[in-house]
Short mmCIF file of C-alpha atoms in Angstrom, two decimals:
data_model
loop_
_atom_site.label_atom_id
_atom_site.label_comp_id
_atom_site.label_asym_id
_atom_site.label_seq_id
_atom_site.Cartn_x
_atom_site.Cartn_y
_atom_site.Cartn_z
CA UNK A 256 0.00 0.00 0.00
CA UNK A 257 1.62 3.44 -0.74
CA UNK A 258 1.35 5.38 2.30
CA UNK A 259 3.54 7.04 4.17
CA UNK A 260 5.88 5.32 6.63
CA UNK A 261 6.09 5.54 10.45
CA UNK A 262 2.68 7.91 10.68
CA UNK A 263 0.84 4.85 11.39
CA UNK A 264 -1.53 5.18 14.94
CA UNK A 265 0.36 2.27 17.27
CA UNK A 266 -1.48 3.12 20.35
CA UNK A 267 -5.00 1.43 21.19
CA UNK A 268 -8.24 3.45 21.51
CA UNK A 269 -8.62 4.53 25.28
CA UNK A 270 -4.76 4.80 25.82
CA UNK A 271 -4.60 8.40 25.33
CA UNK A 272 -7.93 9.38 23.41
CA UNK A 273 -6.61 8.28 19.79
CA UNK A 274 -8.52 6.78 17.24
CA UNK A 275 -7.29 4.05 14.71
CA UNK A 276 -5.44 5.13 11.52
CA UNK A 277 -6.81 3.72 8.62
CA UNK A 278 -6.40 3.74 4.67
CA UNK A 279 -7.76 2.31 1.95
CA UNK A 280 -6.84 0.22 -1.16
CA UNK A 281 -9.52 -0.17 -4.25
CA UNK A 282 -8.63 -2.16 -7.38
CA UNK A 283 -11.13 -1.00 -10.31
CA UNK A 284 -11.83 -2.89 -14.01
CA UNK A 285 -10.86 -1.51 -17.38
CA UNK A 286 -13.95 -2.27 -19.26
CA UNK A 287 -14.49 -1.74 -22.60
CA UNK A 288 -17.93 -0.04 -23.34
CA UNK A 289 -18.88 -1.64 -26.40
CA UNK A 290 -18.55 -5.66 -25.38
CA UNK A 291 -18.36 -5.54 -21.74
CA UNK A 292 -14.70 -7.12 -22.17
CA UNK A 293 -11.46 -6.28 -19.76
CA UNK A 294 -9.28 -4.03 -21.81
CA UNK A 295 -5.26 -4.32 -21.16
CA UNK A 296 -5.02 -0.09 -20.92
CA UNK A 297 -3.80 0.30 -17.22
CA UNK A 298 -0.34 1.72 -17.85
CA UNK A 299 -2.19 4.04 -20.64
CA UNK A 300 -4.57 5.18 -17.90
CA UNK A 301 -2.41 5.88 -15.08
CA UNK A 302 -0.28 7.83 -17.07
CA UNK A 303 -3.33 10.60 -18.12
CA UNK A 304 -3.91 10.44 -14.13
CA UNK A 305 -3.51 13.57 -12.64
CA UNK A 306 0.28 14.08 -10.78
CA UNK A 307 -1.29 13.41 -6.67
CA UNK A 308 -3.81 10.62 -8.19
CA UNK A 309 -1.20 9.15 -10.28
CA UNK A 310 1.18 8.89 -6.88
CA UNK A 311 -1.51 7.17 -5.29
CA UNK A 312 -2.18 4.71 -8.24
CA UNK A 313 -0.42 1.73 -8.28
CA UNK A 314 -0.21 -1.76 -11.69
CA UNK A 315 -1.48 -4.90 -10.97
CA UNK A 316 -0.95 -7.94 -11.90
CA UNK A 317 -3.34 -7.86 -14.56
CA UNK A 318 -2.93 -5.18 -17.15
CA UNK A 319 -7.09 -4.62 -17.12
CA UNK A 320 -6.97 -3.69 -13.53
CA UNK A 321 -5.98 -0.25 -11.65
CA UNK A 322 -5.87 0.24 -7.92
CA UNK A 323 -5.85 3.61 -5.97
CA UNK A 324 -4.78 4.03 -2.67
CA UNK A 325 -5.85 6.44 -0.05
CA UNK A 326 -3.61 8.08 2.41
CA UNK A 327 -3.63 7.34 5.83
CA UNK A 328 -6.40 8.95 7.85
CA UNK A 329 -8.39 9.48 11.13
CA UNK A 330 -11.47 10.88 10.17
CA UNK A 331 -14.08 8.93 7.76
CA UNK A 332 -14.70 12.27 5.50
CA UNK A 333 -11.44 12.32 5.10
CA UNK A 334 -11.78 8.91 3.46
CA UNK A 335 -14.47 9.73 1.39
CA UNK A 336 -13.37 12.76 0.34
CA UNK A 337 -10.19 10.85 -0.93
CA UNK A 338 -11.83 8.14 -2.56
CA UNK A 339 -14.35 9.95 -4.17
CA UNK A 340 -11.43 12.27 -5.82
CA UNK A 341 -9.33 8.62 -6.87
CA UNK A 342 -12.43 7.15 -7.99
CA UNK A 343 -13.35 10.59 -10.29
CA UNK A 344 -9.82 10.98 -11.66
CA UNK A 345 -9.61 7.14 -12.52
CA UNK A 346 -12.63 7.51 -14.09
CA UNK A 347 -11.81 10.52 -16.44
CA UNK A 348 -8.56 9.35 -16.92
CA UNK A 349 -10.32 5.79 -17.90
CA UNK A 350 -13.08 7.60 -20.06
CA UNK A 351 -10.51 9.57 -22.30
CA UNK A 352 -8.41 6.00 -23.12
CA UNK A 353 -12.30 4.73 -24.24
CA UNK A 354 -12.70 2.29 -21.84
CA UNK A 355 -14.97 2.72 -18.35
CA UNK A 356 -13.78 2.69 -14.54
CA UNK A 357 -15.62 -0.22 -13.09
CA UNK A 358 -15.99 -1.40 -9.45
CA UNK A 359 -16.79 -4.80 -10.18
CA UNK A 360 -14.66 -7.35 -8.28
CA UNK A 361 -14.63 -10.45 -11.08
CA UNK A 362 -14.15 -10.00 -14.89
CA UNK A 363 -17.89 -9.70 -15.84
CA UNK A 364 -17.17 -11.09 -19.62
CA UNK A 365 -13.94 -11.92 -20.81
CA UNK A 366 -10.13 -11.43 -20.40
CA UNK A 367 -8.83 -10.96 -24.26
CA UNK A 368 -5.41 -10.32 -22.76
CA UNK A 369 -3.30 -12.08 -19.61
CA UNK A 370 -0.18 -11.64 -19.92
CA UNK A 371 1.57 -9.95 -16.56
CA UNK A 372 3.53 -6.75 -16.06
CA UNK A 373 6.86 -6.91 -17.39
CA UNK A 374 7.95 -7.31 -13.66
CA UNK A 375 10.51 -10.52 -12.20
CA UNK A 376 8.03 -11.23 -9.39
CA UNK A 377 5.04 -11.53 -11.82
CA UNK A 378 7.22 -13.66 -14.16
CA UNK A 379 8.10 -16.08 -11.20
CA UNK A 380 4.34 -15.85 -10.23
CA UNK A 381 3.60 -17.23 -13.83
CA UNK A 382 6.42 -19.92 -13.86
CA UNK A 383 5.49 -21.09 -10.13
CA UNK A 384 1.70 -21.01 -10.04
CA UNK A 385 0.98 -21.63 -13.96
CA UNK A 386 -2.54 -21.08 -15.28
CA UNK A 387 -3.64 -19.66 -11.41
CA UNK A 388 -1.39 -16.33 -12.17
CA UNK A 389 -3.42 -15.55 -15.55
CA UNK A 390 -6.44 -16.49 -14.39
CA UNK A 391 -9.16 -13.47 -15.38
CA UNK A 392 -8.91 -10.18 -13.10
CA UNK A 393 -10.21 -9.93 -9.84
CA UNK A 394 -10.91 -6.88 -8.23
CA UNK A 395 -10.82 -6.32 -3.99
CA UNK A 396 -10.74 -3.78 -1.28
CA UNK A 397 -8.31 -3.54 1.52
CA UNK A 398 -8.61 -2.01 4.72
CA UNK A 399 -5.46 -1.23 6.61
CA UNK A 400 -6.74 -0.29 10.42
CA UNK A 401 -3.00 0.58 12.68
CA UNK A 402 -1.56 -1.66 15.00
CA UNK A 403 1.98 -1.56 15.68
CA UNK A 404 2.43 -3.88 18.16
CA UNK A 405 2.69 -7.30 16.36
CA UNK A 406 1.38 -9.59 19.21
CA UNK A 407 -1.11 -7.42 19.70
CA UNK A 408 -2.46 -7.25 16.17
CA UNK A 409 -2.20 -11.21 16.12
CA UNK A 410 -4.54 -10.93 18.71
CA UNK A 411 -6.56 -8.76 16.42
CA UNK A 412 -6.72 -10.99 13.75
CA UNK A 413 -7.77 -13.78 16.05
CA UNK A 414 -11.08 -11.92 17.37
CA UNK A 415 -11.85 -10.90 13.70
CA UNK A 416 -12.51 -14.39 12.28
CA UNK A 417 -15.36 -14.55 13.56
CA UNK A 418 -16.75 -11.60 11.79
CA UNK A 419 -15.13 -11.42 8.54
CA UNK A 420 -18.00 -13.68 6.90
CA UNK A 421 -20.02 -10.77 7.95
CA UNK A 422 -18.12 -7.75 6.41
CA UNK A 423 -17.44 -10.10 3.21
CA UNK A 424 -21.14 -10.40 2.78
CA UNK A 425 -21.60 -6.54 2.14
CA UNK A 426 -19.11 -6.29 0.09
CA UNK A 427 -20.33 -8.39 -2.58
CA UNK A 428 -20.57 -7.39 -5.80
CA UNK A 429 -19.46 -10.06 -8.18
CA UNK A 430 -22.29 -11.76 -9.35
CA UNK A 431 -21.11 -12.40 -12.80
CA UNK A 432 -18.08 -14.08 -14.67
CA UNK A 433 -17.01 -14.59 -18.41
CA UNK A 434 -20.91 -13.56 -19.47
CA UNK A 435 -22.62 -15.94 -16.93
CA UNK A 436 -24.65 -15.08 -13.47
CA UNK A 437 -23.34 -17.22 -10.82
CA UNK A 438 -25.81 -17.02 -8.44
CA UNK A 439 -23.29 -15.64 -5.95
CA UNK A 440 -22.82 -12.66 -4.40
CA UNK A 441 -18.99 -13.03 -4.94
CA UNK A 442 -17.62 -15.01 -7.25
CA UNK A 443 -14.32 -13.28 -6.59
CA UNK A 444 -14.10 -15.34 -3.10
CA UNK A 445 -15.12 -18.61 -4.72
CA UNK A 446 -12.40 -18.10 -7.59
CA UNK A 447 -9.82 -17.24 -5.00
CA UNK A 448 -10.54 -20.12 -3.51
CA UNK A 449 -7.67 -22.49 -5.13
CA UNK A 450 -4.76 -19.85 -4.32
CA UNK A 451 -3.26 -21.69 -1.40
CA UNK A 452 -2.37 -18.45 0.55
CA UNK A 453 -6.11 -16.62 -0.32
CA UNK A 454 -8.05 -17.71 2.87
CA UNK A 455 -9.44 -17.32 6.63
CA UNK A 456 -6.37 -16.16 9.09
CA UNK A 457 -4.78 -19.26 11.03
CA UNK A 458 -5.43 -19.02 14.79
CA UNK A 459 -2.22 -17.91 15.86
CA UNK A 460 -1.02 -17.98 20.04
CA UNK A 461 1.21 -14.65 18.77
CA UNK A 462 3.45 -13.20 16.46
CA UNK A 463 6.46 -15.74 17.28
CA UNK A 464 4.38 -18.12 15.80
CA UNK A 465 2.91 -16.52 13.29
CA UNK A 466 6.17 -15.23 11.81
CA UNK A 467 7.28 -18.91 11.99
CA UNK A 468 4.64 -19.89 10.07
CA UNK A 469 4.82 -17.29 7.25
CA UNK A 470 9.05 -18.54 7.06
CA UNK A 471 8.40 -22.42 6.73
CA UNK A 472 5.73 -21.03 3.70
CA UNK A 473 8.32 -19.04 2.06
CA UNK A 474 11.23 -21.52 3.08
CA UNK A 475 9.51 -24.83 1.28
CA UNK A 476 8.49 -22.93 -2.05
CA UNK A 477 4.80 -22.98 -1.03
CA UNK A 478 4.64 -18.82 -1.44
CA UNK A 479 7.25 -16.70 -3.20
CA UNK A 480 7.46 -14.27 -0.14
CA UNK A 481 5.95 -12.55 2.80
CA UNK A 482 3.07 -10.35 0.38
CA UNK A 483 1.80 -13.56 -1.09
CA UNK A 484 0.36 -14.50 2.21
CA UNK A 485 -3.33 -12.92 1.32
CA UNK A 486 -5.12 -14.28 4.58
CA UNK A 487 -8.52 -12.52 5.07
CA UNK A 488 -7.06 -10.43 7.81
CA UNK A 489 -3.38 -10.31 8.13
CA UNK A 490 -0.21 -8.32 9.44
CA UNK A 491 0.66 -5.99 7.12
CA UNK A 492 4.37 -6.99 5.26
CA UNK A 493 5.31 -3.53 5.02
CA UNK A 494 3.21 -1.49 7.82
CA UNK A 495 2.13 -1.66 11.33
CA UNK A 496 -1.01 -2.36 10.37
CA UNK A 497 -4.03 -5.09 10.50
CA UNK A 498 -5.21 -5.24 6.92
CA UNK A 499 -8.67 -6.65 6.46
CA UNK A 500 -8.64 -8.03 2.41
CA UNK A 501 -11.39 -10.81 1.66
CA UNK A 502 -13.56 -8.11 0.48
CA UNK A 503 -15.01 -7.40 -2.92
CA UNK A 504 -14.01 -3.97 -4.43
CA UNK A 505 -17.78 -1.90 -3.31
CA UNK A 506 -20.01 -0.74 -6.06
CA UNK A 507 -19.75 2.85 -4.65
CA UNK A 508 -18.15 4.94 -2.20
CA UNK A 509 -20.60 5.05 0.40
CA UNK A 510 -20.49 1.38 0.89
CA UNK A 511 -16.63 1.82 1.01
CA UNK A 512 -17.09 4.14 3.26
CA UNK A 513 -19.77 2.24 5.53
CA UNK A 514 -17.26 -1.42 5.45
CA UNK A 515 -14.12 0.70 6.50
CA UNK A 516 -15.71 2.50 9.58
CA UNK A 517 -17.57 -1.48 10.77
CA UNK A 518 -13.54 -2.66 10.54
CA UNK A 519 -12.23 -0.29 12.56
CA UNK A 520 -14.98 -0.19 14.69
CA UNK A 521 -14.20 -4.35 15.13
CA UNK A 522 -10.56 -4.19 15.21
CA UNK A 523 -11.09 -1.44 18.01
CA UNK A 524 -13.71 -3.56 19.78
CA UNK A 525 -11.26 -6.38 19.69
CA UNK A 526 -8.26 -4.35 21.02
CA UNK A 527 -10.97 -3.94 24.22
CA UNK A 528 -11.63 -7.51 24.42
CA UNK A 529 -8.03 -8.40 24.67
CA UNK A 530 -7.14 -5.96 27.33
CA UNK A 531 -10.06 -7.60 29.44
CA UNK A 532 -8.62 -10.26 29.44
CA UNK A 533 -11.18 -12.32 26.65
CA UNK A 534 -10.07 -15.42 24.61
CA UNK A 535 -10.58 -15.21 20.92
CA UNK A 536 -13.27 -17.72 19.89
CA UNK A 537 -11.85 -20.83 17.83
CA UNK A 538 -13.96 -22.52 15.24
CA UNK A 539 -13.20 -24.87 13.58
CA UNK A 540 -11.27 -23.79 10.15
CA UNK A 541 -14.01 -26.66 8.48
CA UNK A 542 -16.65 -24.04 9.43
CA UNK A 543 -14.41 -20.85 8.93
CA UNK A 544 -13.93 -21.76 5.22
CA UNK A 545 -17.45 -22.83 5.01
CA UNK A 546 -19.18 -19.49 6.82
CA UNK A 547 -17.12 -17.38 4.20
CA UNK A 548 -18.50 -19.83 1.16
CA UNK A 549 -22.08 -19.44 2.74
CA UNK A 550 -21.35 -15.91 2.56
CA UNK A 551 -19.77 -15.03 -0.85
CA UNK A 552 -23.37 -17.25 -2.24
CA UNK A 553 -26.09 -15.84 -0.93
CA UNK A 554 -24.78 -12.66 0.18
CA UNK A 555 -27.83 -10.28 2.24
CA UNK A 556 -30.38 -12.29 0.84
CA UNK A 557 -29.82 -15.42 2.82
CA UNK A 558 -28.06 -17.12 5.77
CA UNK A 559 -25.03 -16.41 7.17
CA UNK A 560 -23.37 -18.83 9.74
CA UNK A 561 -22.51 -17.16 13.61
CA UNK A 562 -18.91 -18.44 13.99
CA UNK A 563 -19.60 -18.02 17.86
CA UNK A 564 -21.80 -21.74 17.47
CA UNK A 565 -21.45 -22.74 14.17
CA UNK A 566 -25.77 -21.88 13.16
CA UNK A 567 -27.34 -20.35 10.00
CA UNK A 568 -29.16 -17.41 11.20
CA UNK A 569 -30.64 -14.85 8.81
CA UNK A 570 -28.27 -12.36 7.31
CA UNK A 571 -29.68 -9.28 8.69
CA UNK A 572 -30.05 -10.59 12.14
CA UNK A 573 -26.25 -11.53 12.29
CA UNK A 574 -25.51 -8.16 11.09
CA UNK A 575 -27.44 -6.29 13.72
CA UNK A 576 -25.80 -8.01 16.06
CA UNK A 577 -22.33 -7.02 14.50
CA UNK A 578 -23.50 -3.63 14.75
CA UNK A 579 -24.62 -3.77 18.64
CA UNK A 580 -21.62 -5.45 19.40
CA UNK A 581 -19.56 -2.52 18.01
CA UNK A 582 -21.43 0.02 18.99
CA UNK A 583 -19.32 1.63 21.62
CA UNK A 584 -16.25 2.01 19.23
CA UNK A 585 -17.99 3.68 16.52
CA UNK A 586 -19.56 5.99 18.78
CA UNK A 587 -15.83 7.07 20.26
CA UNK A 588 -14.66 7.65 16.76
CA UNK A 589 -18.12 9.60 15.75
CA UNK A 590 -18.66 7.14 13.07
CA UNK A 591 -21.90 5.81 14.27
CA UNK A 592 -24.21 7.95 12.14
CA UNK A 593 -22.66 6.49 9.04
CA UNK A 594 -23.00 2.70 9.88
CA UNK A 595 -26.47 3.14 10.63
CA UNK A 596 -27.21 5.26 7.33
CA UNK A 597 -25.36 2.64 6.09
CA UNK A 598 -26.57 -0.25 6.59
CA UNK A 599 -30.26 1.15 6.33
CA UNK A 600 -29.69 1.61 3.13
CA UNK A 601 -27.56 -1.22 1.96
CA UNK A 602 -31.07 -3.40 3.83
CA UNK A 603 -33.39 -1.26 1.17
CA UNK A 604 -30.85 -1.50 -1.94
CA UNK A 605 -29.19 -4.87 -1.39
CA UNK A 606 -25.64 -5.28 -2.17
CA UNK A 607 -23.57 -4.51 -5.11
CA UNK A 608 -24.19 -7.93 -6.44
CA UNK A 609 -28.14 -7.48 -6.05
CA UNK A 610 -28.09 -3.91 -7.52
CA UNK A 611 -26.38 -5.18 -10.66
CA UNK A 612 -28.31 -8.59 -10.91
CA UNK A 613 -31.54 -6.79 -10.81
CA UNK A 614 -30.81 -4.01 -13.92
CA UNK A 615 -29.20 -7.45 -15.73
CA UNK A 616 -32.67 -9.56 -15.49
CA UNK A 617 -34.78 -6.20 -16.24
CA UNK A 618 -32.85 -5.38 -18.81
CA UNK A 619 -31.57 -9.02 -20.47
CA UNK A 620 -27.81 -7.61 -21.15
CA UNK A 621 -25.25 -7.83 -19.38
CA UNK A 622 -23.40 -4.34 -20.60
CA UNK A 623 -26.42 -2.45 -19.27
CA UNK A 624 -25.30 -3.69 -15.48
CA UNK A 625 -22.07 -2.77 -16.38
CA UNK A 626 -22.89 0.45 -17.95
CA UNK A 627 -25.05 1.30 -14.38
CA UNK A 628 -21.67 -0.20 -11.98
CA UNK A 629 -19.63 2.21 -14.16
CA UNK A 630 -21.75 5.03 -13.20
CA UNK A 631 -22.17 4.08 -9.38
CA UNK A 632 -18.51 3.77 -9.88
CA UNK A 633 -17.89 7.36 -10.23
CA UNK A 634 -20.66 9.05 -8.41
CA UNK A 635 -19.74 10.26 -5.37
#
């Protein structure tokens, strides 16, 4: 992520008053407006970015994809008010190389073009992994929330499994892939799925272990190095941070907006719970892997499964709770109004993945949902 270094908040809420640092990453689609199709312009794009957007732009792997970064911040409007300006100078920068910005967080259509970055790591990527390094773009969001004490954010990561499946089901907003509706709400998750290092954290006793675990990875030629390890919440390989990443990239920047302030919120509740003195929950990874599958399917409009004893309970009911439980950190950091705008909206809209599903069966074409997530895209 390409913030600054060594700004980073390192003290938990309630030490001295402060509130958790956080940033945001967003990777967007290149779509092209005529077929719908991923179109291989990124490095044409980010050069017709403006000079402060372009700093905070950054390749990926796939040459159809563009992420923007925000700084690191304190205050939420801060946030929006820089990913509302990334998101608008992607998007002109996108619309004058004829092709649109798109949240969308799996390629909708097709991927015409997969070859990688001319960059060594990418190359080993391709000669390790094979066919799983050009598979077709996949799009995320990333939400780095500061912790600089390692054990402690271990900790973190610990309380947060049992949530995640919660936060991953609004986020969703993949509901199509190469032309076809899935019938999830994130494909992306399910087509992670066979990475080996894309999953739910390991329950880790601290960062001894955890560091341990992330060498005998990289020592046996399992992962490359320490940023292929892509667990759903992980210590950051290059900041003090926890860095929450099993979510799709959000249709718009209120939803962005609303996910970022319900991590922080969690990560802060969980910095409580630990100084109380309270154990972490441990499911059982069977479940873990199978509460995140339960939610990247059905999304708001189902089940979800409560990791605290392994039932289905109805989406919204979970999520309520989530909210209650969080409650006290959101109102410290004055983000409360904006969860519950939030979410009462996201309950009368649906998701991403519902939004777009629901202009694709009313209209019978595919490009019109894309044309709409190109406009929600942008509109800020």
């Amino acid at each position: 992520m390409a913030l600054p270094a060594g700004v980073w908040c390192s003290s938990p809420p309630g030490s001295h008053g402060a509130v958790l640092t956080v940033g945001v990453e967003e990777e967007f689609l290149l779509l092209d407006p005529d077929t719908g199709a991923n179109a291989p312009v990124a490095e044409k794009v980010r050069a017709a970015l403006p000079e402060q957007a372009r700093r905070q732009s950054r390749a990926e792997v796939r040459r159809s994809m563009l992420e923007m970064v925000t700084g690191v911040c304190t205050d939420l409007r801060d946030v929006r008010d820089q990913l509302g300006s990334l998101r608008r100078a992607a998007a002109t920068a996108a619309d004058d190389a004829g092709v649109r910005l798109t949240a969308v967080a799996a390629t909708p259509v097709s991927e015409p073009d997969r070859s990688v970055p001319d960059d060594p790591r990418y190359h080993t990527m391709v000669d390790r992994f094979g066919p799983l390094a050009q598979d077709p773009a996949l799009c995320g969001m990333h939400v780095h929330v500061g912790v600089g004490d390692r054990d402690l954010a271990v900790q973190v990561c610990n309380h947060l499994r049992i949530w995640l499946p919660v936060i991953q089901a609004l986020t969703g907003n993949s509901p199509f892939f190469e032309g076809v509706d899935t019938g999830h709400s994130s494909w992306r998750n399910v087509q992670l799925r066979r990475w080996f290092s894309v999953a739910p954290t390991p329950y880790f006793r601290d960062a001894r272990e955890h560091d341990r675990t992330v060498d005998d990875l990289i020592a046996t030629g399992i992962m490359i190095d320490e940023g292929m390890v892509q667990w759903y919440a992980r210590l950051s390989p290059r900041y003090p941070t926890v860095e929450i990443r099993m979510g799709d990239v959000c249709a718009d920047v209120d939803d962005t907006v609303l996910v970022t302030a319900l991590i922080r919120a969690a990560v802060e509740t969980a910095i409580t719970e630990i100084r109380g003195g309270r154990a972490a929950p441990d499911p059982r990874d069977a479940v873990v892997f199978g509460a995140h599958w339960r939610a990247a399917r059905d999304g708001l409009g189902g089940d979800l499964v409560d990791l605290r004893d392994g039932r289905a309970r109805p989406a919204w009911e979970l999520i309520a709770e989530f909210a209650e439980l969080v409650d006290p950190a959101l109102r410290e950091s004055g983000d409360r109004g904006v969860v519950v705008d939030g979410l009462s909206r996201l309950r009368e809209t649906g998701s991403g993945a519902d939004r777009q599903r629901r202009i694709y069966r009313s209209a019978g074409d595919i490009r019109a949902a894309l044309e709409a997530a190109a406009t929600w895209t942008r509109t800020t």
